[in-house]
Amino acid sequence: MTNYHLSKSRFCSGVQCPKILWLRKNMPQEEDDSFEEGQFVIGHEVGNTAKPLFGSYIEVPFSESLSDMIDSTKDLIEKGEENICEASFSSKGCFCIVDILRNHGNKEVEIYEVKSSTSVKWIYEYDVAYQYYVLTTLGYTVKKACLVHIDNSYVRHGDLELNKLFAVEDLTYTAKDKQPEIEDLIMSLKEYALQIEEPQMEIGSHCTDPYECDYWDYCAGDVQDAGPTVFDVSRLQSKKKQELYDNGIITFEQLFNAQVLSGSQFMQVDHELHNKPPHIDVKEIHAFMKTLSYPIYFLDFESFQPPIPLFDNSCPYEQIVFQYSLHYINEKDGPLFHKDFLACPGEDPRRNLAEQLCKDIPFNVCTTAYNMGFEKGRIKTLADLYPDFSEHLMNIHDNIKDLMLPFQKKWYYRKEFQGSYSIKYVLPALFPDDKDLNYANLEDVHNGMEASYSFLAMQKMKSSEVERWRSALLKYCFLDTLAMVKIWEKLREASEL
């Protein structure tokens, strides 16, 4: 039987669900590119930033040949290099790369695993314990095994202070205690991955904890073929979904008959199962529309969340607004106008954006947002940061109304919403045939995540490429506020039924 080699990432995947290893070996597939690429970029950025955490270091050069990396690591250790990044080891068919290895000589070392997270997840304990296993079986004495993660309480002032940006958690005792379990897991995972026949594995909490599994659609295929299931119920806790599934209450028909849901979850099941017509509470929608007044503004922000704070007075993963779109109508039946702002990549966009926003939105006008908590939160942050704009910004803040409310409260509900009140569900359900309101018809940028990654990537683009992506970002954000205008018009029609 051919031996199965484990890497650290394979091992951790197997701890989550061993069938992931079998499927990746026998049914490799392409991963979700936009999210996975973004996560890789974030992890790479954090890892690179952490490398000088203990002073000067030397890095093992990457090679397609793992043996070359292992040999380079051995040479650096024997030469007495104190801090070695990307140190590579293999023992008993198990390979790992240590983010930061502190070498004390005489085969005494410390392990530091760097994560972009702001806390210690349970899977990280297995990650560190696996590295501890590989090195100790090679004869190394691991004096410390630690996790390095982002401290999101850090606020940047001037140069980065790595000892404040990163928190170091000592997991040495945890790693030691887990060694018998790690050894057993390694043996069982290798045997599991080498099975000829596809092993059976029930779907469960391991499908999403700690990460969303790429094979969900495959493993849940038989269940999903029966139509919408408990896993499609919007905003129902994962634990509750699993509990109902384990009790055989799976399909929408079973959920309806069992009467185990209430409120918005029951409304979703009822509408989809029985193909019900739209629910429109004219009285409530009319009352909501009375809270809006002319001139009326429609505002949407785009932001990015750098794990490493780029600017003074910012913290890790802070939402930094770099763009907005603004549609507005001055009077009833008046024309629709538009303004926008998009920062220059690489610059701190916050002050220029705050100043332009104050120019574009007058005092005491009605401003709308969709899910206003985000826009209000960003405006409040800008007001705290720039006292000279604070009065005007807080006036905008205090006059924001949320266009999402009628959908969130289910005053307006259609089965096509699938239980959601996100604009990405509401818009196509209300305007299914309008190509101009279809995000799929946009070029390059189709959602907020792509907008964030695109803006960050523009810092390293040629000027010709920058113009292309600027255009894409402007069109995307324009559609966000145009969508709000169209939704407002639909609500206005509903309130007059």
XYZ file of C-alpha atoms in Angstrom:
497
model
C 0.000 0.000 0.000
C 1.339 3.422 -0.968
C 2.114 5.597 2.005
C 0.070 8.756 2.420
C 2.045 11.870 3.332
C 0.530 14.464 5.610
C 1.210 18.160 5.517
C 0.144 20.499 8.296
C -2.798 21.799 6.284
C -3.912 18.275 5.384
C -3.692 17.232 9.005
C -5.816 20.164 10.188
C -8.376 19.493 7.451
C -8.527 15.894 8.583
C -9.071 16.929 12.185
C -12.110 18.899 11.025
C -13.376 16.006 8.900
C -11.304 13.043 7.708
C -13.412 12.687 4.580
C -11.957 15.980 3.323
C -8.634 14.142 2.896
C -10.234 11.278 0.964
C -12.161 13.666 -1.283
C -9.134 15.861 -1.994
C -7.135 12.764 -2.897
C -9.804 11.192 -5.075
C -11.957 14.127 -6.203
C -9.769 17.238 -6.358
C -11.682 20.359 -7.290
C -11.107 24.038 -7.824
C -11.730 26.153 -4.750
C -13.814 29.331 -4.521
C -11.267 31.695 -6.035
C -12.255 35.156 -4.779
C -12.599 34.286 -1.097
C -9.711 31.825 -0.972
C -7.386 34.205 -2.790
C -8.317 37.020 -0.439
C -7.692 34.859 2.616
C -4.335 33.772 1.221
C -3.284 37.378 0.630
C -4.272 38.320 4.184
C -2.432 35.355 5.689
C 0.661 36.051 3.596
C 0.667 39.725 4.598
C 0.345 38.946 8.302
C 2.993 36.235 8.113
C 5.480 38.515 6.405
C 4.856 41.319 8.900
C 5.477 38.990 11.842
C 8.828 37.659 10.615
C 10.958 40.350 12.366
C 9.000 39.902 15.618
C 12.117 38.613 17.401
C 14.653 40.696 15.496
C 16.699 39.885 12.435
C 15.930 36.590 10.705
C 16.795 34.454 7.738
C 14.144 32.813 5.575
C 14.270 29.359 4.037
C 13.822 29.914 0.282
C 10.734 28.305 -1.187
C 11.276 25.360 -3.475
C 8.984 22.947 -5.302
C 11.259 20.319 -3.839
C 10.395 19.922 -0.160
C 13.662 18.094 0.422
C 15.554 21.227 -0.639
C 13.680 23.279 1.966
C 14.304 20.629 4.614
C 18.031 20.535 3.779
C 18.253 24.349 3.824
C 16.599 24.414 7.238
C 19.023 21.835 8.605
C 21.991 23.834 7.312
C 20.727 27.076 8.886
C 20.162 25.378 12.228
C 23.638 23.860 12.176
C 25.121 27.277 11.322
C 23.520 28.653 14.475
C 21.035 31.062 12.866
C 18.888 32.353 15.708
C 15.598 33.144 13.950
C 14.580 31.056 10.938
C 11.348 31.692 9.052
C 9.610 29.031 6.950
C 11.706 26.357 8.663
C 10.791 23.006 7.076
C 10.796 19.537 8.635
C 9.625 16.027 7.776
C 9.313 12.971 9.979
C 7.455 9.673 9.509
C 5.631 10.937 6.435
C 4.572 14.170 8.144
C 5.734 17.522 6.788
C 5.421 20.966 8.338
C 6.683 24.489 7.852
C 7.262 26.493 11.032
C 6.515 30.183 10.537
C 9.171 31.338 13.016
C 11.687 28.959 14.552
C 13.894 30.241 17.365
C 17.084 28.199 17.450
C 18.899 27.921 20.784
C 21.471 25.368 19.634
C 21.930 21.751 20.761
C 18.615 20.915 19.018
C 16.676 23.152 21.418
C 14.091 25.278 19.617
C 10.932 27.341 20.013
C 7.991 27.180 17.597
C 5.868 30.208 16.672
C 2.849 29.699 14.415
C 1.484 32.977 12.982
C -2.224 33.420 12.316
C -4.190 36.353 10.928
C -6.952 35.719 13.455
C -7.552 37.948 16.487
C -8.039 35.007 18.869
C -7.053 31.382 19.447
C -9.360 28.968 17.618
C -9.556 25.363 18.714
C -8.023 24.106 15.462
C -4.885 26.177 16.128
C -4.105 24.004 19.123
C -3.941 20.973 16.824
C -1.894 22.969 14.322
C 0.773 23.780 16.924
C 0.638 20.310 18.480
C 1.220 18.712 15.065
C 4.370 20.814 14.582
C 5.489 19.875 18.092
C 5.063 16.198 17.137
C 7.088 16.475 13.919
C 9.999 18.254 15.586
C 10.151 16.097 18.713
C 10.150 12.893 16.654
C 13.198 14.333 14.871
C 14.967 14.638 18.214
C 14.441 18.344 18.836
C 13.600 19.655 22.275
C 10.749 22.110 21.819
C 11.113 24.502 24.744
C 8.117 26.593 23.697
C 5.280 26.109 21.223
C 3.353 29.335 20.707
C 0.650 30.910 18.616
C 1.104 34.461 17.327
C -2.088 36.313 16.419
C -3.308 39.853 15.819
C -4.145 42.009 18.844
C -7.063 44.058 17.568
C -6.832 46.516 20.479
C -3.645 47.937 18.987
C -3.900 51.440 17.503
C -1.160 52.536 15.165
C 0.755 55.738 15.858
C 3.786 56.109 13.609
C 5.858 53.024 12.818
C 4.369 49.604 13.490
C 5.120 48.251 16.963
C 5.210 44.519 16.371
C 5.245 43.649 20.062
C 1.904 45.466 20.412
C 0.391 44.447 17.070
C 0.886 40.756 17.818
C -0.148 38.745 20.856
C 1.811 35.601 21.706
C -0.077 32.720 23.317
C 2.011 29.979 24.938
C 0.472 26.622 23.953
C 3.398 24.465 25.068
C 1.520 22.519 27.734
C -1.469 22.060 25.434
C 0.799 20.751 22.681
C 2.469 18.300 25.086
C -0.850 17.038 26.427
C -2.144 16.422 22.919
C 0.789 14.288 21.756
C -0.870 10.866 22.277
C -3.969 12.159 20.456
C -1.857 13.650 17.655
C -0.019 10.352 17.106
C -3.302 8.414 16.967
C -4.856 10.989 14.636
C -1.929 10.842 12.217
C -2.208 7.056 11.940
C -5.987 7.058 11.559
C -6.022 9.906 9.014
C -3.462 8.175 6.811
C -5.479 4.952 6.886
C -8.696 6.845 6.204
C -7.277 8.701 3.184
C -6.038 5.440 1.628
C -9.408 3.662 1.624
C -10.392 2.359 -1.811
C -14.132 2.734 -1.386
C -15.607 6.112 -0.595
C -16.140 6.301 3.192
C -19.507 7.369 4.539
C -19.734 10.489 6.679
C -22.917 12.162 7.875
C -23.138 15.912 7.417
C -22.882 17.762 10.698
C -21.287 20.653 12.566
C -17.884 19.593 11.239
C -19.028 20.771 7.801
C -18.703 24.388 8.925
C -16.506 24.328 12.051
C -13.943 25.790 11.980
C -14.155 26.386 8.211
C -16.779 26.084 5.496
C -16.042 22.850 3.634
C -15.569 23.049 -0.135
C -17.359 19.704 -0.509
C -20.638 20.707 1.152
C -22.657 20.548 -2.077
C -21.290 17.087 -2.798
C -21.790 15.604 0.660
C -25.233 17.160 1.072
C -26.253 16.415 -2.513
C -28.761 13.677 -1.719
C -30.417 15.851 0.888
C -30.495 18.932 -1.333
C -31.955 16.978 -4.271
C -35.209 16.720 -2.353
C -35.638 20.506 -2.594
C -35.112 23.217 0.030
C -34.091 21.822 3.404
C -33.545 22.963 6.955
C -30.062 24.084 5.866
C -31.685 26.635 3.550
C -33.697 28.310 6.311
C -32.353 31.843 6.615
C -30.951 33.066 9.922
C -31.651 29.830 11.756
C -28.777 28.931 14.078
C -26.467 26.210 12.755
C -26.881 24.248 15.970
C -30.668 24.279 15.553
C -30.405 23.229 11.902
C -28.237 20.274 12.845
C -30.561 19.310 15.689
C -33.571 19.254 13.355
C -31.620 17.341 10.702
C -30.528 14.720 13.248
C -34.177 14.274 14.242
C -35.231 13.664 10.655
C -36.957 17.028 10.192
C -35.233 18.025 6.991
C -37.451 19.136 4.113
C -39.627 22.244 4.116
C -42.703 20.011 4.178
C -41.408 18.230 7.278
C -40.550 21.545 8.923
C -44.023 22.916 8.196
C -45.838 19.820 9.441
C -43.712 19.584 12.592
C -44.481 23.241 13.471
C -40.964 23.674 14.846
C -40.360 27.113 13.347
C -41.881 30.479 14.061
C -41.695 34.085 12.908
C -39.627 34.853 9.825
C -38.326 31.281 9.488
C -41.873 29.923 9.352
C -42.848 32.635 6.869
C -40.009 31.572 4.567
C -40.974 27.903 4.679
C -44.687 28.644 4.287
C -44.199 30.962 1.300
C -41.791 28.704 -0.576
C -43.601 25.450 0.192
C -47.051 26.739 -0.741
C -45.984 29.190 -3.449
C -47.713 32.030 -1.636
C -48.195 35.470 -3.219
C -46.185 38.450 -1.897
C -47.016 39.619 1.603
C -47.362 43.420 1.669
C -48.345 45.239 4.862
C -49.513 48.493 3.308
C -50.167 50.200 6.645
C -46.678 49.585 8.034
C -44.954 50.445 4.751
C -46.983 53.645 4.458
C -45.993 54.641 8.005
C -42.344 53.946 7.201
C -42.447 55.982 3.990
C -43.879 58.927 5.923
C -40.580 59.052 7.876
C -38.731 59.879 4.626
C -38.762 63.381 3.183
C -37.415 65.408 0.261
C -34.701 66.052 -0.575
C -33.855 62.381 -0.205
C -30.328 60.951 -0.519
C -29.271 57.327 -1.103
C -25.821 56.534 0.309
C -23.585 53.482 0.067
C -20.002 53.007 1.317
C -17.299 50.589 0.217
C -14.520 49.711 2.626
C -11.543 47.438 3.161
C -10.220 45.848 6.360
C -6.425 45.636 6.379
C -5.222 43.183 9.046
C -2.103 45.311 9.465
C -3.173 48.921 10.131
C -1.899 51.055 7.275
C -2.589 54.496 8.702
C -2.162 56.371 11.961
C -5.167 56.204 14.280
C -6.376 52.927 12.824
C -6.439 49.427 14.263
C -6.252 45.910 12.785
C -9.232 44.957 10.631
C -10.802 48.389 11.002
C -13.299 49.168 8.265
C -11.596 51.900 6.209
C -14.064 53.584 3.857
C -12.484 54.375 0.491
C -15.521 54.989 -1.712
C -19.116 56.108 -1.719
C -21.945 56.489 -4.199
C -24.729 59.018 -3.692
C -27.973 59.276 -5.630
C -30.407 62.005 -4.639
C -33.762 63.553 -5.552
C -34.533 67.099 -4.462
C -38.328 67.090 -4.796
C -41.262 64.845 -5.554
C -41.171 63.647 -9.162
C -37.880 65.533 -9.576
C -34.886 64.262 -11.599
C -32.378 61.798 -10.183
C -28.836 63.125 -9.586
C -25.638 61.297 -8.727
C -22.309 62.040 -7.056
C -19.488 59.779 -5.964
C -16.063 59.586 -4.361
C -13.252 57.090 -4.909
C -9.927 57.518 -3.132
C -6.516 57.221 -4.720
C -5.017 53.800 -3.911
C -2.221 53.823 -1.345
C -3.354 57.013 0.393
C -5.282 57.327 3.633
C -8.755 57.990 2.179
C -10.594 58.973 5.348
C -10.159 62.732 5.636
C -10.728 63.449 1.940
C -13.797 61.229 1.958
C -15.198 62.904 5.087
C -14.661 66.358 3.604
C -16.289 65.456 0.285
C -19.219 63.750 2.011
C -19.933 66.931 3.940
C -19.918 68.884 0.666
C -22.204 66.406 -1.068
C -24.830 65.965 1.672
C -26.285 69.202 3.108
C -27.333 69.685 6.716
C -30.705 68.319 7.833
C -31.610 66.279 4.770
C -33.028 62.766 4.778
C -30.327 60.247 3.911
C -31.083 56.570 3.383
C -28.843 53.533 3.519
C -29.506 49.814 3.163
C -28.527 48.251 6.483
C -27.726 51.642 7.923
C -25.693 50.323 10.850
C -22.657 50.033 8.612
C -22.869 53.570 7.186
C -23.687 55.094 10.579
C -20.797 53.277 12.210
C -18.309 54.516 9.639
C -19.611 58.094 9.829
C -19.343 58.054 13.634
C -15.734 56.852 13.364
C -14.916 59.654 10.918
C -16.597 62.223 13.169
C -14.492 61.083 16.134
C -11.346 61.189 14.014
C -11.902 64.636 12.491
C -13.448 67.106 14.976
C -13.587 69.873 12.349
C -16.109 67.797 10.370
C -17.792 66.256 13.381
C -20.898 68.468 13.541
C -21.771 67.978 9.884
C -20.974 64.257 9.883
C -23.083 63.621 12.969
C -25.924 65.590 11.400
C -25.792 63.167 8.459
C -25.527 60.284 10.928
C -28.588 61.369 12.908
C -30.739 61.773 9.799
C -30.108 58.368 8.224
C -33.072 56.065 7.648
C -32.783 52.369 6.826
C -34.404 51.186 3.583
C -33.846 47.614 4.736
C -36.375 47.946 7.576
C -39.565 47.019 5.661
C -37.872 43.851 4.420
C -36.229 43.020 7.716
C -39.562 43.392 9.510
C -41.241 41.304 6.769
C -43.710 44.090 5.955
C -42.751 43.348 2.377
C -41.955 39.710 1.674
C -41.775 37.483 -1.382
C -40.907 33.808 -1.566
C -38.004 34.710 -3.884
C -36.291 36.458 -0.951
C -35.585 32.961 0.468
C -35.895 34.333 3.977
C -33.240 36.988 3.441
C -33.535 40.763 3.493
C -30.110 41.357 1.938
C -30.223 43.697 -1.034
C -28.533 40.964 -3.097
C -31.717 38.859 -2.639
C -34.306 41.627 -2.542
C -33.207 43.425 -5.718
C -33.334 40.492 -8.178
C -36.613 39.318 -6.660
C -38.232 42.714 -7.204
C -36.670 43.291 -10.647
C -35.969 39.855 -12.118
C -35.899 41.003 -15.744
C -34.008 44.291 -15.446
C -30.526 43.689 -16.862
C -29.340 47.094 -15.645
C -29.957 45.991 -12.051
C -28.159 42.663 -12.368
C -24.778 42.593 -10.590
C -23.740 39.623 -12.756
C -23.701 41.932 -15.780
C -21.017 44.142 -14.262
C -17.401 43.733 -15.336
C -14.613 42.838 -12.870
C -16.335 43.896 -9.618
C -19.592 42.214 -8.611
C -19.712 42.359 -4.804
C -18.265 44.101 -1.775
C -15.508 41.551 -1.220
C -14.257 41.965 -4.778
C -14.433 45.745 -4.353
C -12.235 45.601 -1.243
C -9.615 43.310 -2.758
C -9.597 45.287 -6.018
C -8.941 48.590 -4.290
C -6.059 47.124 -2.290
C -4.635 45.471 -5.400
C -4.703 48.797 -7.288
C -1.740 49.979 -5.201
C 0.539 47.707 -7.239
C -1.062 48.169 -10.662
C 0.126 50.102 -13.687
C -1.741 53.330 -14.403
C -3.604 51.773 -17.331
C -4.841 48.951 -15.111
C -5.796 51.373 -12.347
C -8.160 53.229 -14.684
C -9.878 49.995 -15.640
C -10.464 49.004 -12.028
C -11.468 52.525 -10.987
C -14.156 52.381 -13.634
C -15.292 48.958 -12.399
C -15.472 50.152 -8.778
C -17.439 53.255 -9.709
C -19.943 51.217 -11.722
C -20.366 48.701 -8.921
C -20.968 51.297 -6.201
C -23.242 53.269 -8.578
C -25.429 50.182 -8.925
C -25.661 49.817 -5.146
C -27.322 53.208 -4.742
C -29.334 52.955 -7.969
C -30.689 49.701 -6.525
C -31.718 51.606 -3.408
C -33.568 54.176 -5.513
C -35.453 51.423 -7.336
C -36.314 49.673 -4.064
C -37.544 52.972 -2.606
C -39.769 53.418 -5.662
C -41.144 49.899 -5.175
C -41.898 50.656 -1.533
C -43.595 53.905 -2.550
C -45.825 51.959 -4.943
C -46.635 49.417 -2.227
C -47.544 52.131 0.280
C -50.134 53.509 -2.136
C -51.954 50.234 -2.843
